[in-house]
Amino acid sequence: MIIPGLVALIYRDGAGRAFTQTFFVALAIGSMLWWPNRKEKGELKSREGFLIVVLFWTVLGSVGALPFIFSESPNLTITDAFFESFSGLTTTGATTLVGLDSLPHAILFYRQMLQWFGGWDHRVGGCDTAYPRRGWDAALSRRNARPAER
């Protein structure tokens, strides 16, 4: 939220407040999720890993919708803001915005950032699928391949 906020400051397009508010909401959500678990030193299991991935994308898409909700210029409903956020992160190319030429530069930049991050996620996921026995996945497969101790 800092980079689009800086774009809003440079262009003075009035969208900086939306990104500042979103930054503090995201900071509060992250702190509330981190603080109770800061001293945990456990090992993740597959079920917990799946839950973390689902929650990560849900929270990321939800927080990603906040600049569209807080900003005055696009004037999106909550549903349209969520659609824009998840559409950008999944790189579908669909949009509910009309009149892109008249939107603030910071909002346009933010939309492109969402799509860029979504595109990178697809590339990382593709590499993960193409080369599955590296890193964390390899450690899991080695751990599961050991004979059980009696």
PDB file of C-alpha atoms in Angstrom:
ATOM      1  CA  MET A   1       0.000   0.000   0.000  1.00  0.00           C
ATOM      2  CA  ILE A   2       3.013   2.243   0.373  1.00  0.00           C
ATOM      3  CA  ILE A   3       3.951   2.298  -3.313  1.00  0.00           C
ATOM      4  CA  PRO A   4       0.456   3.203  -4.610  1.00  0.00           C
ATOM      5  CA  GLY A   5       0.262   5.753  -1.801  1.00  0.00           C
ATOM      6  CA  LEU A   6       3.470   7.338  -3.090  1.00  0.00           C
ATOM      7  CA  VAL A   7       2.010   7.373  -6.604  1.00  0.00           C
ATOM      8  CA  ALA A   8      -1.026   9.187  -5.182  1.00  0.00           C
ATOM      9  CA  LEU A   9       1.266  11.745  -3.549  1.00  0.00           C
ATOM     10  CA  ILE A  10       3.249  12.294  -6.734  1.00  0.00           C
ATOM     11  CA  TYR A  11       0.159  12.805  -8.896  1.00  0.00           C
ATOM     12  CA  ARG A  12      -1.895  14.467  -6.136  1.00  0.00           C
ATOM     13  CA  ASP A  13      -4.956  12.590  -7.324  1.00  0.00           C
ATOM     14  CA  GLY A  14      -6.688  12.307  -3.945  1.00  0.00           C
ATOM     15  CA  ALA A  15      -6.417   8.536  -3.587  1.00  0.00           C
ATOM     16  CA  GLY A  16      -3.610   8.625  -1.006  1.00  0.00           C
ATOM     17  CA  ARG A  17      -6.015   8.557   1.914  1.00  0.00           C
ATOM     18  CA  ALA A  18      -7.515   5.248   0.742  1.00  0.00           C
ATOM     19  CA  PHE A  19      -4.086   3.622   0.652  1.00  0.00           C
ATOM     20  CA  THR A  20      -3.108   5.036   4.043  1.00  0.00           C
ATOM     21  CA  GLN A  21      -6.297   3.682   5.608  1.00  0.00           C
ATOM     22  CA  THR A  22      -5.758   0.305   3.956  1.00  0.00           C
ATOM     23  CA  PHE A  23      -2.158   0.199   5.184  1.00  0.00           C
ATOM     24  CA  PHE A  24      -3.244   0.625   8.794  1.00  0.00           C
ATOM     25  CA  VAL A  25      -6.093  -1.893   8.465  1.00  0.00           C
ATOM     26  CA  ALA A  26      -3.667  -4.441   6.973  1.00  0.00           C
ATOM     27  CA  LEU A  27      -1.147  -3.704   9.731  1.00  0.00           C
ATOM     28  CA  ALA A  28      -3.827  -4.254  12.382  1.00  0.00           C
ATOM     29  CA  ILE A  29      -5.018  -7.521  10.814  1.00  0.00           C
ATOM     30  CA  GLY A  30      -1.453  -8.793  10.460  1.00  0.00           C
ATOM     31  CA  SER A  31      -0.636  -7.870  14.050  1.00  0.00           C
ATOM     32  CA  MET A  32      -3.761  -9.597  15.357  1.00  0.00           C
ATOM     33  CA  LEU A  33      -2.862 -12.767  13.462  1.00  0.00           C
ATOM     34  CA  TRP A  34       0.819 -12.697  14.417  1.00  0.00           C
ATOM     35  CA  TRP A  35       0.726 -11.624  18.081  1.00  0.00           C
ATOM     36  CA  PRO A  36      -0.977 -14.696  19.613  1.00  0.00           C
ATOM     37  CA  ASN A  37       1.286 -17.070  17.659  1.00  0.00           C
ATOM     38  CA  ARG A  38       4.616 -15.255  17.892  1.00  0.00           C
ATOM     39  CA  LYS A  39       6.219 -17.817  20.226  1.00  0.00           C
ATOM     40  CA  GLU A  40       4.970 -20.944  18.474  1.00  0.00           C
ATOM     41  CA  LYS A  41       7.771 -23.221  17.318  1.00  0.00           C
ATOM     42  CA  GLY A  42       5.803 -26.085  15.817  1.00  0.00           C
ATOM     43  CA  GLU A  43       6.141 -27.915  12.536  1.00  0.00           C
ATOM     44  CA  LEU A  44       3.417 -27.438   9.958  1.00  0.00           C
ATOM     45  CA  LYS A  45       1.462 -30.422   8.806  1.00  0.00           C
ATOM     46  CA  SER A  46      -0.201 -30.714   5.404  1.00  0.00           C
ATOM     47  CA  ARG A  47      -3.664 -29.846   6.723  1.00  0.00           C
ATOM     48  CA  GLU A  48      -2.356 -26.697   8.373  1.00  0.00           C
ATOM     49  CA  GLY A  49      -0.505 -25.780   5.190  1.00  0.00           C
ATOM     50  CA  PHE A  50      -3.686 -26.044   3.131  1.00  0.00           C
ATOM     51  CA  LEU A  51      -5.561 -23.936   5.673  1.00  0.00           C
ATOM     52  CA  ILE A  52      -2.840 -21.289   5.616  1.00  0.00           C
ATOM     53  CA  VAL A  53      -2.942 -21.091   1.813  1.00  0.00           C
ATOM     54  CA  VAL A  54      -6.739 -20.729   1.745  1.00  0.00           C
ATOM     55  CA  LEU A  55      -6.737 -18.109   4.496  1.00  0.00           C
ATOM     56  CA  PHE A  56      -3.827 -16.256   2.890  1.00  0.00           C
ATOM     57  CA  TRP A  57      -5.642 -15.820  -0.416  1.00  0.00           C
ATOM     58  CA  THR A  58      -8.922 -14.950   1.289  1.00  0.00           C
ATOM     59  CA  VAL A  59      -7.331 -12.301   3.495  1.00  0.00           C
ATOM     60  CA  LEU A  60      -5.137 -10.997   0.652  1.00  0.00           C
ATOM     61  CA  GLY A  61      -8.098 -10.574  -1.684  1.00  0.00           C
ATOM     62  CA  SER A  62     -10.208  -8.998   1.048  1.00  0.00           C
ATOM     63  CA  VAL A  63      -7.550  -6.510   2.107  1.00  0.00           C
ATOM     64  CA  GLY A  64      -6.832  -5.887  -1.570  1.00  0.00           C
ATOM     65  CA  ALA A  65     -10.415  -4.698  -2.012  1.00  0.00           C
ATOM     66  CA  LEU A  66     -10.118  -2.015   0.668  1.00  0.00           C
ATOM     67  CA  PRO A  67      -8.477   0.708  -1.478  1.00  0.00           C
ATOM     68  CA  PHE A  68     -11.349   0.383  -3.946  1.00  0.00           C
ATOM     69  CA  ILE A  69     -13.849   0.676  -1.079  1.00  0.00           C
ATOM     70  CA  PHE A  70     -12.101   3.582   0.663  1.00  0.00           C
ATOM     71  CA  SER A  71     -11.369   5.541  -2.519  1.00  0.00           C
ATOM     72  CA  GLU A  72     -13.886   8.137  -3.627  1.00  0.00           C
ATOM     73  CA  SER A  73     -13.185   8.144  -7.351  1.00  0.00           C
ATOM     74  CA  PRO A  74     -14.209   4.703  -8.627  1.00  0.00           C
ATOM     75  CA  ASN A  75     -17.158   4.694  -6.172  1.00  0.00           C
ATOM     76  CA  LEU A  76     -17.418   0.900  -6.199  1.00  0.00           C
ATOM     77  CA  THR A  77     -19.804  -1.202  -4.171  1.00  0.00           C
ATOM     78  CA  ILE A  78     -18.282  -3.741  -1.802  1.00  0.00           C
ATOM     79  CA  THR A  79     -19.103  -6.540  -4.229  1.00  0.00           C
ATOM     80  CA  ASP A  80     -17.447  -4.738  -7.141  1.00  0.00           C
ATOM     81  CA  ALA A  81     -14.392  -3.927  -5.010  1.00  0.00           C
ATOM     82  CA  PHE A  82     -13.974  -7.579  -4.038  1.00  0.00           C
ATOM     83  CA  PHE A  83     -14.448  -8.578  -7.670  1.00  0.00           C
ATOM     84  CA  GLU A  84     -11.733  -6.132  -8.793  1.00  0.00           C
ATOM     85  CA  SER A  85      -9.316  -7.385  -6.157  1.00  0.00           C
ATOM     86  CA  PHE A  86      -9.817 -11.095  -6.780  1.00  0.00           C
ATOM     87  CA  SER A  87      -9.932 -10.529 -10.532  1.00  0.00           C
ATOM     88  CA  GLY A  88      -6.536  -8.862 -10.386  1.00  0.00           C
ATOM     89  CA  LEU A  89      -5.001 -11.536  -8.179  1.00  0.00           C
ATOM     90  CA  THR A  90      -6.304 -14.347 -10.379  1.00  0.00           C
ATOM     91  CA  THR A  91      -5.349 -12.479 -13.587  1.00  0.00           C
ATOM     92  CA  THR A  92      -8.730 -13.093 -15.229  1.00  0.00           C
ATOM     93  CA  GLY A  93      -8.670  -9.709 -16.938  1.00  0.00           C
ATOM     94  CA  ALA A  94     -12.285  -9.002 -16.010  1.00  0.00           C
ATOM     95  CA  THR A  95     -13.198  -5.633 -14.557  1.00  0.00           C
ATOM     96  CA  THR A  96     -16.219  -3.756 -13.283  1.00  0.00           C
ATOM     97  CA  LEU A  97     -14.591  -0.345 -13.675  1.00  0.00           C
ATOM     98  CA  VAL A  98     -15.969   2.016 -16.289  1.00  0.00           C
ATOM     99  CA  GLY A  99     -14.043   4.980 -17.663  1.00  0.00           C
ATOM    100  CA  LEU A 100     -10.519   3.870 -16.832  1.00  0.00           C
ATOM    101  CA  ASP A 101      -9.109   7.051 -18.379  1.00  0.00           C
ATOM    102  CA  SER A 102     -10.727   9.221 -15.715  1.00  0.00           C
ATOM    103  CA  LEU A 103      -9.617   7.196 -12.676  1.00  0.00           C
ATOM    104  CA  PRO A 104      -6.836   8.407 -10.364  1.00  0.00           C
ATOM    105  CA  HIS A 105      -3.344   7.317 -11.373  1.00  0.00           C
ATOM    106  CA  ALA A 106      -2.820   5.612  -8.014  1.00  0.00           C
ATOM    107  CA  ILE A 107      -5.902   3.390  -8.474  1.00  0.00           C
ATOM    108  CA  LEU A 108      -4.787   2.444 -11.988  1.00  0.00           C
ATOM    109  CA  PHE A 109      -1.286   1.698 -10.700  1.00  0.00           C
ATOM    110  CA  TYR A 110      -2.752  -0.390  -7.873  1.00  0.00           C
ATOM    111  CA  ARG A 111      -4.888  -2.413 -10.310  1.00  0.00           C
ATOM    112  CA  GLN A 112      -1.780  -3.197 -12.329  1.00  0.00           C
ATOM    113  CA  MET A 113       0.129  -4.171  -9.182  1.00  0.00           C
ATOM    114  CA  LEU A 114      -2.625  -6.647  -8.275  1.00  0.00           C
ATOM    115  CA  GLN A 115      -2.456  -8.183 -11.736  1.00  0.00           C
ATOM    116  CA  TRP A 116       1.339  -8.283 -11.641  1.00  0.00           C
ATOM    117  CA  PHE A 117       1.365 -10.084  -8.279  1.00  0.00           C
ATOM    118  CA  GLY A 118      -1.290 -12.472  -9.552  1.00  0.00           C
ATOM    119  CA  GLY A 119       0.807 -13.209 -12.623  1.00  0.00           C
ATOM    120  CA  TRP A 120       3.872 -13.909 -10.526  1.00  0.00           C
ATOM    121  CA  ASP A 121       1.868 -16.250  -8.352  1.00  0.00           C
ATOM    122  CA  HIS A 122       0.872 -18.254 -11.409  1.00  0.00           C
ATOM    123  CA  ARG A 123       4.506 -18.487 -12.466  1.00  0.00           C
ATOM    124  CA  VAL A 124       5.631 -19.644  -9.028  1.00  0.00           C
ATOM    125  CA  GLY A 125       2.769 -22.145  -8.891  1.00  0.00           C
ATOM    126  CA  GLY A 126       3.735 -23.427 -12.324  1.00  0.00           C
ATOM    127  CA  CYS A 127       7.336 -23.955 -11.244  1.00  0.00           C
ATOM    128  CA  ASP A 128       6.093 -25.678  -8.116  1.00  0.00           C
ATOM    129  CA  THR A 129       4.041 -28.037 -10.263  1.00  0.00           C
ATOM    130  CA  ALA A 130       6.795 -28.655 -12.814  1.00  0.00           C
ATOM    131  CA  TYR A 131       9.507 -29.294 -10.210  1.00  0.00           C
ATOM    132  CA  PRO A 132       7.663 -30.774  -7.238  1.00  0.00           C
ATOM    133  CA  ARG A 133      10.523 -32.316  -5.258  1.00  0.00           C
ATOM    134  CA  ARG A 134      12.358 -29.216  -4.150  1.00  0.00           C
ATOM    135  CA  GLY A 135      12.467 -27.429  -0.818  1.00  0.00           C
ATOM    136  CA  TRP A 136       9.553 -27.831   1.552  1.00  0.00           C
ATOM    137  CA  ASP A 137       7.823 -30.447  -0.613  1.00  0.00           C
ATOM    138  CA  ALA A 138      10.968 -32.594  -0.668  1.00  0.00           C
ATOM    139  CA  ALA A 139      11.285 -32.394   3.105  1.00  0.00           C
ATOM    140  CA  LEU A 140       7.684 -33.538   3.474  1.00  0.00           C
ATOM    141  CA  SER A 141       8.145 -36.446   1.089  1.00  0.00           C
ATOM    142  CA  ARG A 142      11.338 -37.592   2.870  1.00  0.00           C
ATOM    143  CA  ARG A 143       9.648 -37.372   6.249  1.00  0.00           C
ATOM    144  CA  ASN A 144       6.659 -39.370   5.044  1.00  0.00           C
ATOM    145  CA  ALA A 145       8.857 -41.960   3.302  1.00  0.00           C
ATOM    146  CA  ARG A 146      10.684 -42.999   6.480  1.00  0.00           C
ATOM    147  CA  PRO A 147       9.544 -46.208   8.113  1.00  0.00           C
ATOM    148  CA  ALA A 148       7.555 -45.677  11.258  1.00  0.00           C
ATOM    149  CA  GLU A 149       9.440 -46.162  14.515  1.00  0.00           C
ATOM    150  CA  ARG A 150       8.102 -48.849  16.815  1.00  0.00           C
TER     151      ARG A 150
END
